[in-house]
Tab-separated table of C-alpha atoms in Angstrom:
chain	number	residue	atom	x	y	z
A	49	MET	CA	6.195	-12.516	-3.537
A	50	ALA	CA	5.579	-15.986	-2.409
A	51	ALA	CA	2.263	-16.382	-0.719
A	52	SER	CA	3.701	-18.321	2.173
A	53	ALA	CA	5.823	-14.765	3.038
A	54	VAL	CA	2.612	-12.938	3.616
A	55	ARG	CA	0.680	-13.161	6.950
A	56	ILE	CA	-1.625	-11.211	9.098
A	57	ASP	CA	-0.660	-9.552	12.132
A	58	GLY	CA	-3.783	-7.882	13.716
A	59	SER	CA	-5.451	-5.290	10.918
A	60	SER	CA	-2.156	-5.526	9.254
A	61	LEU	CA	-0.717	-7.164	6.478
A	62	LEU	CA	2.884	-8.001	6.621
A	63	LEU	CA	4.349	-8.757	3.384
A	64	GLY	CA	8.155	-9.675	4.298
A	65	GLY	CA	11.211	-7.549	4.319
A	66	GLY	CA	9.725	-5.405	7.008
A	67	VAL	CA	6.797	-4.014	4.721
A	68	ARG	CA	3.382	-3.581	6.796
A	69	VAL	CA	0.118	-2.404	5.164
A	70	ARG	CA	-2.946	-1.091	6.654
A	71	PHE	CA	-6.042	-0.534	4.948
A	72	ILE	CA	-7.861	2.880	6.675
A	73	ARG	CA	-11.435	3.667	6.541
A	74	THR	CA	-11.965	7.050	5.543
A	75	LEU	CA	-14.371	9.971	4.350
A	76	ARG	CA	-15.343	9.724	0.658
A	77	LEU	CA	-14.459	13.230	-0.701
A	78	PRO	CA	-16.245	14.958	-3.721
A	79	GLU	CA	-14.601	14.078	-6.992
A	80	SER	CA	-14.149	17.510	-8.357
A	81	GLY	CA	-11.693	19.913	-6.417
A	82	THR	CA	-8.649	19.178	-4.442
A	83	HIS	CA	-8.528	18.027	-0.831
A	84	PRO	CA	-6.104	17.318	2.217
A	85	LEU	CA	-5.573	13.529	3.171
A	86	PRO	CA	-9.095	12.981	4.922
A	87	PRO	CA	-8.912	11.705	8.627
A	88	GLY	CA	-8.605	7.806	9.559
A	89	LEU	CA	-11.809	6.430	10.546
A	90	GLY	CA	-10.189	3.076	11.957
A	91	GLU	CA	-8.796	-0.096	10.362
A	92	PHE	CA	-10.545	-2.377	7.964
A	93	PRO	CA	-10.002	-6.024	9.725
A	94	VAL	CA	-8.105	-8.361	7.526
A	95	ARG	CA	-9.040	-12.098	7.105
A	96	ARG	CA	-7.791	-14.578	5.337
A	97	VAL	CA	-9.887	-16.108	2.063
A	98	GLU	CA	-8.869	-19.469	2.781
A	99	ASP	CA	-10.972	-19.331	6.343
A	100	HIS	CA	-14.030	-18.502	4.547
A	101	LEU	CA	-14.108	-20.637	1.544
A	102	ASP	CA	-17.817	-21.675	2.286
A	103	ALA	CA	-18.766	-18.080	2.182
A	104	VAL	CA	-16.989	-16.163	-0.940
A	105	PRO	CA	-17.530	-16.616	-4.594
A	106	PRO	CA	-15.538	-19.077	-6.817
A	107	GLN	CA	-13.338	-16.634	-8.075
A	108	MET	CA	-12.011	-15.748	-4.820
A	109	ARG	CA	-11.587	-19.085	-3.701
A	110	GLU	CA	-9.534	-19.722	-6.722
A	111	ARG	CA	-7.281	-16.366	-6.286
A	112	GLY	CA	-6.738	-16.691	-2.224
A	113	GLY	CA	-5.137	-13.876	-0.823
A	114	VAL	CA	-6.951	-11.789	2.009
A	115	MET	CA	-10.190	-9.996	2.235
A	116	LEU	CA	-11.915	-6.809	3.946
A	117	PRO	CA	-15.543	-5.925	4.990
A	118	VAL	CA	-16.069	-3.021	2.535
A	119	HIS	CA	-19.171	-1.364	2.076
A	120	LEU	CA	-20.437	-0.185	-1.563
A	121	ARG	CA	-18.909	3.189	-2.544
A	122	GLU	CA	-17.019	3.357	0.958
A	123	ALA	CA	-13.628	4.651	1.028
A	124	MET	CA	-10.001	3.891	2.302
A	125	TRP	CA	-6.170	4.683	1.903
A	126	LEU	CA	-3.679	2.618	2.722
A	127	SER	CA	-0.918	3.427	5.750
A	128	PHE	CA	2.525	2.110	5.380
A	129	ALA	CA	3.486	3.113	9.033
A	130	GLY	CA	5.376	0.397	10.674
A	131	SER	CA	7.165	-0.636	7.932
A	132	SER	CA	10.884	-0.912	9.197
A	133	GLU	CA	13.171	-1.673	6.165
A	134	PRO	CA	13.914	-0.438	2.586
A	135	ALA	CA	11.705	-1.690	0.096
A	136	ALA	CA	9.780	-0.648	-3.233
A	137	LEU	CA	5.894	-1.394	-2.622
A	138	GLN	CA	3.815	-2.034	-5.909
A	139	VAL	CA	0.231	-1.103	-5.389
A	140	GLY	CA	-2.357	-2.501	-7.934
A	141	VAL	CA	-5.974	-1.730	-8.462
A	142	GLY	CA	-7.744	-4.253	-10.783
A	143	LYS	CA	-4.217	-4.605	-12.203
A	144	VAL	CA	-3.783	-1.140	-12.789
A	145	CYS	CA	-0.755	0.584	-11.343
A	146	ALA	CA	-2.173	2.938	-8.167
A	147	VAL	CA	1.235	4.986	-8.615
A	148	SER	CA	1.623	5.274	-12.701
A	149	GLY	CA	-1.935	4.844	-13.587
A	150	GLU	CA	-1.087	2.321	-16.090
A	151	PRO	CA	-1.624	-1.600	-16.756
A	152	TRP	CA	0.068	-3.871	-14.017
A	153	ARG	CA	3.477	-4.940	-14.615
A	154	GLY	CA	5.164	-7.512	-12.377
A	155	SER	CA	8.504	-5.819	-12.267
A	156	LEU	CA	9.692	-2.276	-11.198
A	157	THR	CA	9.929	0.250	-13.582
A	158	HIS	CA	11.380	3.967	-13.274
A	159	THR	CA	9.776	5.580	-16.249
A	160	PRO	CA	6.978	5.877	-15.516
A	161	GLN	CA	7.528	5.009	-11.710
A	162	ASN	CA	5.425	2.285	-10.967
A	163	TYR	CA	6.254	1.600	-6.887
A	164	VAL	CA	6.313	3.640	-4.106
A	165	VAL	CA	9.471	3.775	-1.697
A	166	LEU	CA	9.119	2.670	1.960
A	167	PRO	CA	9.755	3.708	4.465
A	168	ARG	CA	9.760	7.121	3.138
A	169	GLN	CA	6.136	7.113	1.866
A	170	PRO	CA	4.136	6.539	5.020
A	171	TRP	CA	0.752	6.454	2.920
A	172	LEU	CA	-1.256	5.786	-0.505
A	173	ASP	CA	-4.351	7.668	-0.508
A	174	GLY	CA	-5.376	6.835	-4.064
A	175	ILE	CA	-4.789	6.277	-7.602
A	176	ILE	CA	-2.924	8.813	-9.739
A	177	SER	CA	-5.531	10.927	-11.565
A	178	GLY	CA	-3.074	13.525	-12.822
A	179	GLU	CA	0.039	15.363	-11.928
A	180	GLY	CA	0.066	15.813	-8.283
A	181	THR	CA	-3.567	14.613	-7.693
A	182	VAL	CA	-5.270	11.189	-6.977
A	183	ARG	CA	-8.690	9.605	-7.013
A	184	GLN	CA	-9.530	7.942	-3.746
A	185	PHE	CA	-9.624	4.294	-3.422
A	186	VAL	CA	-13.105	3.409	-3.340
A	187	ALA	CA	-15.049	0.009	-3.570
A	188	VAL	CA	-17.399	-0.552	-6.591
A	189	PRO	CA	-18.930	-3.369	-8.362
A	190	LEU	CA	-17.458	-4.993	-11.184
A	191	GLY	CA	-19.423	-5.279	-14.739
A	192	MET	CA	-20.720	-1.746	-14.276
A	193	GLY	CA	-17.767	0.324	-15.941
A	194	ALA	CA	-16.919	2.379	-12.496
A	195	THR	CA	-13.735	0.749	-11.743
A	196	VAL	CA	-10.669	2.123	-12.776
A	197	GLU	CA	-9.464	-1.470	-14.195
A	198	GLY	CA	-12.869	-0.881	-17.087
A	199	GLN	CA	-11.741	2.794	-17.537
A	200	VAL	CA	-7.887	2.035	-18.338
A	201	THR	CA	-7.951	-1.470	-19.931
A	202	GLY	CA	-11.891	-1.882	-21.201
A	203	GLU	CA	-12.397	-5.131	-19.205
A	204	GLU	CA	-13.331	-5.823	-15.605
A	205	THR	CA	-11.930	-9.151	-14.842
A	206	TRP	CA	-9.638	-8.623	-11.491
A	207	GLY	CA	-11.089	-6.234	-9.171
A	208	GLY	CA	-9.309	-5.987	-5.781
A	209	VAL	CA	-6.178	-4.870	-4.531
A	210	GLN	CA	-2.799	-5.727	-5.673
A	211	LEU	CA	0.306	-5.674	-3.490
A	212	GLN	CA	4.131	-6.822	-4.314
A	213	ALA	CA	7.050	-5.907	-2.176
A	214	PHE	CA	10.669	-6.115	-3.329
A	215	GLY	CA	13.182	-5.819	-0.492
A	216	LEU	CA	16.871	-4.806	-0.980
A	217	CYS	CA	19.449	-7.297	-1.791
A	218	ALA	CA	21.291	-8.877	0.616
A	219	ALA	CA	24.233	-6.840	0.519
A	220	ALA	CA	22.623	-3.322	0.232
A	221	LEU	CA	20.395	-4.242	3.470
A	222	ASP	CA	23.544	-5.152	5.224
A	223	ALA	CA	25.114	-2.040	4.443
A	224	TRP	CA	21.942	0.094	5.311
A	225	ARG	CA	21.672	-1.562	8.542
A	226	GLU	CA	25.171	-1.011	9.421
A	227	GLU	CA	24.708	2.641	8.480
A	228	GLU	CA	21.516	2.768	10.597
A	229	ARG	CA	23.558	1.319	13.839
A	230	ALA	CA	26.165	3.809	13.080
A	231	ARG	CA	23.610	6.771	13.023
A	232	ALA	CA	22.131	5.444	16.380
A	233	GLY	CA	25.442	5.431	17.888
A	234	ARG	CA	26.327	8.846	16.820
A	235	ALA	CA	22.710	10.233	18.118
A	236	ALA	CA	23.536	8.593	21.402
A	237	SER	CA	27.302	9.913	21.634
A	238	THR	CA	25.888	13.389	20.836
A	239	ALA	CA	23.159	13.091	23.420
A	240	TRP	CA	25.333	11.761	26.283
A	241	ALA	CA	27.795	14.600	25.890
A	242	GLY	CA	25.305	16.848	26.385
A	243	GLY	CA	25.020	18.517	23.001
A	244	PRO	CA	21.882	19.311	21.021
A	245	PRO	CA	19.636	16.144	20.058
A	246	ALA	CA	20.099	14.676	16.872
A	247	ALA	CA	17.618	15.951	14.341
A	248	PRO	CA	15.059	13.227	12.845
A	249	MET	CA	15.206	11.692	9.470
A	250	ALA	CA	12.525	13.476	7.232
A	251	PHE	CA	10.450	11.526	5.128
A	252	GLY	CA	8.362	12.944	2.535
A	253	ALA	CA	4.999	12.069	1.434
A	254	ALA	CA	2.942	12.031	-2.292
A	255	PRO	CA	0.833	15.039	-2.192
A	256	PRO	CA	-2.920	14.166	-1.739
């Protein structure tokens, strides 16, 4: 997605096509065992790198993007609440796909799946580490062998988080919007006639 299509809205990152991403501060969990999604402790503020060129390293100036004030070893999860239309979102950590655990690819693949489906997926709380399990997003320095990037690729070059969104094609998006309008009309008609309220759509989330 072109950089011009990305903008900041408060503490949200808007990627175009209705995709909204928020970075949620949270508790760091033990690395052993399984745990439910930890609580959100507020949102990290998002700032454009180009607005702070005198205070960031040369590598960040060259690559641009946005930055977050994260403490060393601090944990977070990503919220996609507020994403309004269907999209496929790729999430990378140091150019390693958080969904598949494999090196980043700039195109969508189904086997293994390297994207989350929005708005059905409301959040992503970490990087896949096994069947149905993930490891938290935790801030660690490059060059110490502690990053996912270093463990998967043997190098620590990129760091950071990479996001790429793919919306529906125009024809498919028009069909989805028409279906949503028809669904809303049916719900309103049922409510006006005194019938039971329409059941809300259920969106599933990936298990933590």
